[in-house]
């Protein structure tokens, strides 16, 4: 069994509070033991990051770019190992883990090429006024269990690209690939630039409240995001919060179910539905409702559910037992209230947290399966007769991460998409994130954006230089 360690100030560190087991959700067997940090070790990590920041904040643009490309090289050299770790601790099929690693490499290189501008507001005979972007200091990164490697890259790379240093805390359910990523970063980065701490006992809240941390970037649930806001108030930490979503998709009557079923299915069940911006509620017009449901069930039936390490598997387990129980509970509630379960609908027998792709028909807003984010392999399909009704139902949520409109008329769909209350609206697609396009939510889905130059600026503060000539 591979030994995993934290990295603090460029050195491998064991957990002062021992270790905890990380399980494979496909087998429920132990993958590895993960070090459990103490609060004192968190303090050491923040101190190391602060010490590195004293020089890194003055590093050149060229040096920062070069470092990110070196990190991308290290990820690429170890891609097979990282993909194996992702499958073993997260559960997704190998092809999807390989896509995650490939995405992490591409995202790191794209972030390397972003620029921090100097804006000139005035340059007259007597005065020049410039706006510079300065790093904030130590950034705390808290990442979830669904895309553990990719989201760690999303947090860490723009932080160091903009001149900050990092303390990274991955989910206790999937910490291993992040520990390995930070180890690879430390092969090429200055000591203390990126540090890792693991453990669920007081470490997350310790990061939130730590006076030495100037910004937190967090991806996860809305209740945890609210707790982070409260903890961050003492020293007015900057926050980027990408929180829960319950994304709605609207299928217009002119859409062809046969043409869009695969796309709808894949964006709803991406990573077994365990994706913040996955399509989680589908509103379909009366005239094509039954056909759309039938086509989605057909695509679901084509999936091969199993251990992600087995060849040919297209659909893995739910990542953890608690999430499996929530998915089961929501489907049973829908069944008890008259919903049609078109396929799937119950956990699979045997070891592992397996739940087959499930299409639930004849549900409405007000049903738990529609109103609550299931974050798992279930898609409720809701019937509508009027587009204004569909928009009202889609927007009747306290979260607003993503949304989509599906139609044979992209121009008309784009007009309707603009009326969705969400941070990103797609036409004839969903859940596509791009390294150059800002991504974030509204309402209770958080605030701040990631990606592109706007995302990079979130890791900086503006300083005006006012020069009298």
Coordinates of C-alpha atoms in Angstrom, one line a residue:
X1 CA 0.0 0.0 0.0
X2 CA 1.5 3.3 -1.1
X3 CA 2.6 5.8 1.6
X4 CA 1.0 9.2 1.3
X5 CA 2.3 12.2 3.2
X6 CA 1.5 15.9 3.6
X7 CA 3.9 18.5 2.4
X8 CA 4.8 21.5 4.6
X9 CA 7.6 23.9 3.8
X10 CA 8.8 21.5 1.0
X11 CA 9.1 18.5 3.3
X12 CA 7.2 15.2 3.6
X13 CA 5.2 15.3 6.8
X14 CA 3.3 12.5 8.7
X15 CA 0.1 13.3 10.5
X16 CA 0.6 14.4 14.1
X17 CA -2.9 12.9 14.8
X18 CA -2.1 9.6 13.2
X19 CA -3.9 8.4 10.0
X20 CA -7.4 7.6 8.7
X21 CA -8.5 5.1 6.1
X22 CA -9.5 6.1 2.6
X23 CA -12.0 3.7 1.0
X24 CA -12.6 2.6 -2.6
X25 CA -16.3 3.2 -3.2
X26 CA -16.5 0.3 -5.7
X27 CA -15.2 -2.3 -3.2
X28 CA -15.5 -0.6 0.2
X29 CA -11.9 -1.7 0.8
X30 CA -9.1 0.5 2.1
X31 CA -7.1 2.1 -0.6
X32 CA -4.5 3.7 1.7
X33 CA -4.0 5.4 5.0
X34 CA -4.1 9.2 4.9
X35 CA -2.2 11.4 7.4
X36 CA -4.3 13.3 9.9
X37 CA -3.0 16.8 10.6
X38 CA -3.1 18.6 13.9
X39 CA -4.1 22.2 14.2
X40 CA -0.4 22.9 15.1
X41 CA 0.6 21.4 11.7
X42 CA -1.9 23.7 10.0
X43 CA -0.2 26.6 11.8
X44 CA 3.2 25.4 10.5
X45 CA 1.8 25.2 6.9
X46 CA 0.4 28.7 7.1
X47 CA 3.8 30.0 8.5
X48 CA 5.7 28.2 5.7
X49 CA 3.3 29.7 3.1
X50 CA 3.7 33.2 4.6
X51 CA 7.5 32.9 4.6
X52 CA 7.5 31.9 0.9
X53 CA 5.1 34.7 0.1
X54 CA 7.7 37.3 1.3
X55 CA 9.7 36.5 -1.8
X56 CA 7.2 34.9 -4.2
X57 CA 5.0 38.0 -4.3
X58 CA 7.9 39.8 -6.1
X59 CA 8.6 36.9 -8.5
X60 CA 8.5 37.9 -12.2
X61 CA 5.7 37.2 -14.5
X62 CA 8.0 35.0 -16.6
X63 CA 9.0 32.9 -13.6
X64 CA 5.4 32.3 -12.6
X65 CA 4.5 31.2 -16.1
X66 CA 7.5 28.9 -16.3
X67 CA 6.7 27.3 -13.0
X68 CA 3.1 26.5 -14.0
X69 CA 4.4 24.8 -17.2
X70 CA 6.9 22.8 -15.2
X71 CA 4.0 21.7 -12.9
X72 CA 2.0 20.7 -16.0
X73 CA 5.0 18.7 -17.2
X74 CA 5.1 16.9 -13.8
X75 CA 1.4 16.1 -13.9
X76 CA 1.8 14.8 -17.5
X77 CA 4.8 12.6 -16.5
X78 CA 2.7 11.0 -13.7
X79 CA -0.6 11.0 -15.5
X80 CA -1.2 7.2 -15.3
X81 CA -0.5 7.1 -11.6
X82 CA -2.8 10.1 -10.9
X83 CA -5.6 8.5 -12.9
X84 CA -5.3 5.3 -11.0
X85 CA -5.5 7.1 -7.7
X86 CA -8.6 9.0 -8.8
X87 CA -10.4 5.8 -9.8
X88 CA -9.5 4.0 -6.6
X89 CA -10.5 6.7 -4.2
X90 CA -13.3 8.5 -6.1
X91 CA -14.8 5.7 -8.1
X92 CA -15.2 7.2 -11.6
X93 CA -14.4 5.0 -14.6
X94 CA -10.8 5.0 -15.9
X95 CA -11.7 6.9 -19.1
X96 CA -13.2 9.7 -17.0
X97 CA -10.2 9.8 -14.6
X98 CA -7.9 10.1 -17.6
X99 CA -10.0 13.0 -18.9
X100 CA -9.7 14.6 -15.4
X101 CA -5.9 14.3 -15.4
X102 CA -5.8 15.6 -19.0
X103 CA -8.0 18.5 -18.1
X104 CA -5.8 19.3 -15.1
X105 CA -2.7 19.5 -17.4
X106 CA -4.5 21.6 -20.0
X107 CA -6.0 23.9 -17.3
X108 CA -2.6 24.4 -15.7
X109 CA -1.0 25.4 -19.1
X110 CA -4.0 27.7 -19.9
X111 CA -3.7 29.4 -16.5
X112 CA 0.1 29.9 -17.0
X113 CA -0.7 32.0 -20.1
X114 CA -3.2 34.4 -18.4
X115 CA -2.1 38.0 -17.8
X116 CA -2.4 40.4 -15.0
X117 CA -3.0 43.8 -16.6
X118 CA -1.9 47.2 -15.7
X119 CA -4.7 49.6 -16.5
X120 CA -3.8 53.2 -17.3
X121 CA -6.6 55.5 -16.3
X122 CA -4.8 58.7 -17.2
X123 CA -1.6 59.6 -18.9
X124 CA -1.6 63.4 -19.4
X125 CA 1.1 66.1 -19.3
X126 CA 0.9 66.4 -15.5
X127 CA -0.4 63.1 -14.3
X128 CA -0.3 59.3 -14.8
X129 CA -2.7 57.0 -13.0
X130 CA -2.3 53.3 -13.1
X131 CA -4.2 50.3 -11.6
X132 CA -1.9 47.4 -10.6
X133 CA -3.1 44.0 -9.4
X134 CA -1.3 42.7 -6.3
X135 CA -1.4 39.3 -4.7
X136 CA -3.2 38.8 -1.4
X137 CA -1.0 36.5 0.6
X138 CA -1.7 33.0 1.8
X139 CA -4.7 31.4 0.1
X140 CA -6.6 28.5 1.7
X141 CA -8.0 26.0 -0.7
X142 CA -10.8 23.6 0.4
X143 CA -11.8 21.1 -2.2
X144 CA -14.6 18.5 -2.6
X145 CA -14.6 14.8 -3.4
X146 CA -16.3 14.8 -6.9
X147 CA -13.5 16.1 -9.1
X148 CA -10.6 16.1 -6.6
X149 CA -7.7 16.5 -8.9
X150 CA -9.2 19.0 -11.3
X151 CA -10.7 21.3 -8.6
X152 CA -7.4 21.3 -6.7
X153 CA -5.8 22.5 -9.9
X154 CA -8.5 25.1 -10.4
X155 CA -7.7 26.5 -6.9
X156 CA -4.0 26.2 -6.7
X157 CA -2.8 27.3 -10.2
X158 CA -4.4 30.8 -10.4
X159 CA -3.3 31.4 -6.8
X160 CA 0.4 30.9 -7.5
X161 CA 0.1 32.4 -11.0
X162 CA -1.0 35.7 -9.4
X163 CA 1.8 35.7 -6.8
X164 CA 0.1 34.1 -3.8
X165 CA 1.1 31.0 -1.8
X166 CA -1.3 28.1 -0.9
X167 CA -2.4 25.8 1.9
X168 CA -4.5 23.0 0.3
X169 CA -7.0 20.9 2.2
X170 CA -8.7 18.1 0.2
X171 CA -11.8 16.2 1.2
X172 CA -11.1 13.5 3.6
X173 CA -13.0 11.1 1.3
X174 CA -10.6 11.7 -1.7
X175 CA -7.3 13.2 -0.3
X176 CA -4.8 11.0 -2.0
X177 CA -4.5 12.5 -5.5
X178 CA -4.2 16.0 -4.0
X179 CA -1.4 14.9 -1.7
X180 CA 0.3 13.4 -4.7
X181 CA -0.3 16.6 -6.8
X182 CA 1.2 18.8 -4.1
X183 CA 4.2 16.4 -3.8
X184 CA 4.7 16.8 -7.6
X185 CA 4.5 20.6 -7.3
X186 CA 7.1 20.5 -4.6
X187 CA 9.5 18.8 -6.9
X188 CA 9.8 22.0 -8.9
X189 CA 8.4 24.8 -6.7
X190 CA 10.0 26.8 -3.9
X191 CA 9.6 25.4 -0.4
X192 CA 6.4 26.6 1.2
X193 CA 4.7 27.8 -2.1
X194 CA 2.1 25.0 -1.9
X195 CA 1.5 23.1 1.3
X196 CA -1.0 20.3 2.0
X197 CA -2.9 19.4 5.2
X198 CA -5.4 16.6 5.6
X199 CA -7.9 15.6 8.2
X200 CA -11.5 16.4 9.1
X201 CA -11.1 17.2 12.8
X202 CA -10.8 21.0 13.1
X203 CA -8.6 21.5 10.0
X204 CA -11.3 23.0 7.7
X205 CA -12.6 25.3 10.4
X206 CA -9.0 26.1 11.3
X207 CA -8.3 27.3 7.8
X208 CA -11.5 29.3 7.8
X209 CA -10.7 31.2 10.9
X210 CA -6.9 31.4 10.6
X211 CA -5.6 34.9 10.9
X212 CA -2.7 34.2 8.6
X213 CA -4.9 33.2 5.6
X214 CA -6.0 36.2 3.5
X215 CA -8.3 34.4 1.0
X216 CA -10.3 31.1 0.9
X217 CA -11.5 29.5 -2.3
X218 CA -14.0 26.8 -1.6
X219 CA -16.0 24.4 -3.7
X220 CA -18.8 22.5 -1.9
X221 CA -22.2 22.7 -0.3
X222 CA -24.1 25.9 0.5
X223 CA -24.3 25.2 4.3
X224 CA -20.5 24.7 4.4
X225 CA -20.0 27.9 2.4
X226 CA -22.2 29.8 4.9
X227 CA -20.1 28.4 7.8
X228 CA -16.9 29.5 5.9
X229 CA -18.3 33.1 5.5
X230 CA -19.0 33.3 9.2
X231 CA -15.5 32.0 10.1
X232 CA -13.8 34.3 7.6
X233 CA -15.4 37.5 9.1
X234 CA -12.8 38.0 11.8
X235 CA -10.0 39.1 9.4
X236 CA -12.3 39.9 6.4
X237 CA -10.9 37.1 4.3
X238 CA -11.6 37.4 0.5
X239 CA -13.8 34.5 -0.6
X240 CA -14.6 32.7 -3.7
X241 CA -17.5 30.3 -3.1
X242 CA -18.7 27.8 -5.7
X243 CA -21.6 26.2 -3.9
X244 CA -24.4 23.8 -4.6
X245 CA -26.5 23.9 -7.7
X246 CA -29.7 22.4 -8.9
X247 CA -29.4 23.1 -12.6
X248 CA -32.4 23.2 -14.8
X249 CA -32.6 22.3 -18.5
X250 CA -35.5 23.2 -20.7
X251 CA -36.3 21.2 -23.8
X252 CA -38.3 23.2 -26.3
X253 CA -41.1 21.6 -28.5
X254 CA -39.0 21.9 -31.6
X255 CA -36.1 19.8 -30.3
X256 CA -35.6 16.3 -31.6
X257 CA -35.4 13.8 -28.7
X258 CA -33.4 11.3 -30.7
X259 CA -30.8 14.0 -31.5
X260 CA -30.3 15.4 -28.0
X261 CA -30.9 12.4 -25.7
X262 CA -27.2 11.4 -25.6
X263 CA -26.1 15.0 -24.9
X264 CA -28.8 15.5 -22.2
X265 CA -27.9 12.2 -20.6
X266 CA -24.2 12.7 -20.5
X267 CA -24.4 16.2 -19.1
X268 CA -26.9 15.1 -16.4
X269 CA -25.0 11.9 -15.4
X270 CA -21.5 13.3 -15.8
X271 CA -19.4 11.6 -13.1
X272 CA -22.5 9.7 -12.1
X273 CA -24.4 13.0 -11.6
X274 CA -21.8 14.1 -9.0
X275 CA -20.9 17.4 -10.7
X276 CA -21.9 20.8 -9.4
X277 CA -22.9 22.1 -12.8
X278 CA -24.6 18.9 -14.0
X279 CA -28.1 19.0 -15.4
X280 CA -30.3 18.1 -12.4
X281 CA -33.8 18.9 -13.5
X282 CA -35.2 18.5 -17.0
X283 CA -38.3 20.4 -18.2
X284 CA -39.8 18.9 -21.4
X285 CA -42.7 20.1 -23.5
X286 CA -45.9 18.0 -23.5
X287 CA -45.6 17.2 -27.2
X288 CA -42.3 15.4 -26.9
X289 CA -42.4 14.4 -23.2
X290 CA -42.9 10.7 -23.6
X291 CA -40.5 10.4 -26.4
X292 CA -37.8 12.3 -24.5
X293 CA -38.3 10.1 -21.4
X294 CA -38.1 6.9 -23.6
X295 CA -34.9 8.0 -25.3
X296 CA -33.2 8.9 -22.0
X297 CA -34.1 5.5 -20.6
X298 CA -32.6 3.9 -23.7
X299 CA -29.3 5.7 -23.2
X300 CA -29.3 4.7 -19.5
X301 CA -29.8 1.1 -20.4
X302 CA -26.6 1.2 -22.5
X303 CA -24.4 2.0 -19.6
X304 CA -22.2 -0.6 -18.0
X305 CA -22.1 -0.1 -14.3
X306 CA -19.1 -1.4 -12.3
X307 CA -15.7 -0.9 -10.9
X308 CA -14.0 1.9 -12.8
X309 CA -10.8 -0.2 -13.1
X310 CA -12.6 -2.8 -15.1
X311 CA -12.4 -2.5 -18.9
X312 CA -15.6 -1.4 -20.6
X313 CA -17.2 0.2 -17.5
X314 CA -18.9 3.5 -18.3
X315 CA -20.6 4.2 -15.0
X316 CA -19.1 3.9 -11.6
X317 CA -20.4 4.0 -8.0
X318 CA -21.6 6.9 -6.0
X319 CA -18.6 8.1 -4.1
X320 CA -19.7 7.5 -0.5
X321 CA -22.4 5.7 1.5
X322 CA -24.0 8.9 2.8
X323 CA -24.6 10.2 -0.7
X324 CA -25.9 6.8 -1.8
X325 CA -28.4 6.9 1.0
X326 CA -29.6 10.4 0.0
X327 CA -30.1 9.4 -3.6
X328 CA -32.0 6.3 -2.5
X329 CA -34.2 8.4 -0.1
X330 CA -35.1 10.9 -2.8
X331 CA -36.1 8.2 -5.3
X332 CA -38.1 6.4 -2.8
X333 CA -39.9 9.6 -1.9
X334 CA -40.7 10.2 -5.5
X335 CA -41.9 6.6 -6.0
X336 CA -44.2 6.9 -2.9
X337 CA -45.7 10.1 -4.4
X338 CA -46.7 8.5 -7.7
X339 CA -43.6 9.1 -9.9
X340 CA -42.8 6.6 -12.7
X341 CA -39.3 5.1 -12.3
X342 CA -38.4 4.4 -15.9
X343 CA -35.1 2.6 -15.2
X344 CA -32.8 1.9 -12.2
X345 CA -34.4 3.1 -9.0
X346 CA -32.6 1.1 -6.3
X347 CA -29.1 0.4 -5.1
X348 CA -27.4 -2.6 -6.7
X349 CA -26.7 -5.7 -4.5
X350 CA -23.2 -6.6 -3.4
X351 CA -20.2 -4.6 -2.3
X352 CA -19.8 -1.0 -3.4
X353 CA -22.0 2.1 -3.5
X354 CA -23.6 1.3 -6.8
X355 CA -26.8 3.0 -8.0
X356 CA -27.7 2.6 -11.7
X357 CA -28.6 5.6 -13.9
X358 CA -32.2 6.4 -13.0
X359 CA -34.8 8.4 -15.0
X360 CA -37.8 9.6 -12.9
X361 CA -40.9 10.8 -14.8
X362 CA -44.2 12.4 -13.7
X363 CA -42.8 14.6 -11.0
X364 CA -43.3 18.3 -10.4
X365 CA -41.8 21.2 -8.5
X366 CA -42.6 20.6 -4.9
X367 CA -41.3 17.0 -5.1
X368 CA -38.1 16.5 -3.1
X369 CA -36.4 14.9 -6.2
X370 CA -36.9 18.2 -8.1
X371 CA -36.5 20.8 -5.3
X372 CA -33.3 19.2 -3.7
X373 CA -30.0 18.7 -5.4
X374 CA -29.7 15.0 -5.6
X375 CA -26.0 15.1 -6.6
X376 CA -26.1 11.5 -7.9
X377 CA -27.2 9.2 -10.8
X378 CA -30.9 10.4 -11.0
X379 CA -32.6 12.7 -13.4
X380 CA -36.2 13.9 -12.7
X381 CA -38.1 14.8 -15.9
X382 CA -40.9 17.4 -15.5
X383 CA -43.7 18.1 -18.0
X384 CA -44.7 21.6 -19.1
X385 CA -47.0 23.1 -21.7
X386 CA -46.0 26.8 -21.8
X387 CA -42.5 28.2 -22.1
X388 CA -43.3 30.9 -19.5
X389 CA -44.3 28.2 -17.1
X390 CA -41.1 26.3 -17.8
X391 CA -39.0 29.4 -17.1
X392 CA -40.9 30.1 -13.9
X393 CA -40.4 26.6 -12.7
X394 CA -36.7 26.5 -13.7
X395 CA -36.0 29.8 -11.8
X396 CA -38.1 28.7 -8.8
X397 CA -35.0 27.8 -6.8
X398 CA -32.8 29.5 -4.3
X399 CA -29.7 28.3 -6.2
X400 CA -28.4 29.4 -9.6
X401 CA -25.3 27.8 -10.9
X402 CA -26.1 26.7 -14.4
X403 CA -29.0 26.2 -16.8
X404 CA -29.6 25.2 -20.4
X405 CA -32.1 25.4 -23.2
X406 CA -32.3 22.7 -25.9
X407 CA -33.8 23.5 -29.3
X408 CA -33.4 23.2 -33.1
X409 CA -33.3 27.0 -33.2
X410 CA -30.2 28.1 -31.3
X411 CA -31.0 31.8 -31.7
X412 CA -34.4 31.5 -30.0
X413 CA -32.9 29.2 -27.4
X414 CA -30.2 31.8 -26.6
X415 CA -32.8 34.5 -26.0
X416 CA -34.6 32.2 -23.5
X417 CA -31.3 31.1 -21.9
X418 CA -30.6 34.7 -21.0
X419 CA -33.8 34.7 -18.8
X420 CA -32.5 31.8 -16.7
X421 CA -31.3 32.9 -13.2
X422 CA -27.9 31.3 -13.2
X423 CA -24.2 32.1 -13.6
X424 CA -23.8 30.1 -16.9
X425 CA -26.5 29.3 -19.4
X426 CA -25.8 26.8 -22.2
X427 CA -27.7 26.2 -25.5
X428 CA -27.8 22.6 -26.7
X429 CA -25.3 21.6 -24.0
X430 CA -24.7 21.7 -20.3
X431 CA -21.8 21.5 -17.8
X432 CA -19.1 22.6 -20.2
X433 CA -16.5 24.6 -18.4
X434 CA -13.7 26.4 -20.3
X435 CA -10.4 27.8 -19.0
X436 CA -11.0 31.2 -20.6
X437 CA -14.7 31.7 -19.6
X438 CA -15.5 32.9 -16.0
X439 CA -17.6 30.4 -14.1
X440 CA -19.6 31.1 -10.9
X441 CA -23.1 31.1 -9.5
X442 CA -25.7 33.5 -8.2
X443 CA -28.3 33.3 -5.4
X444 CA -27.2 30.6 -2.9
X445 CA -24.8 29.0 -5.4
X446 CA -22.1 31.4 -4.1
X447 CA -20.2 34.4 -5.4
X448 CA -17.0 35.2 -7.2
X449 CA -15.9 33.5 -10.4
X450 CA -13.2 31.1 -11.4
X451 CA -11.3 30.8 -14.7
X452 CA -10.0 33.2 -17.3
X453 CA -8.7 36.6 -16.4
X454 CA -11.7 37.5 -14.3
X455 CA -11.0 34.4 -12.2
X456 CA -7.4 35.3 -11.9
X457 CA -8.2 38.8 -10.6
X458 CA -10.1 37.2 -7.7
X459 CA -6.7 36.3 -6.2
X460 CA -5.5 39.9 -6.3
X461 CA -6.3 43.4 -4.9
X462 CA -6.2 46.6 -6.9
X463 CA -3.6 49.2 -6.1
X464 CA -3.9 52.6 -7.7
X465 CA -0.5 54.3 -8.4
X466 CA -1.2 58.1 -8.7
X467 CA 1.8 59.9 -10.2
X468 CA 2.2 63.6 -10.4
X469 CA 4.8 64.4 -13.0

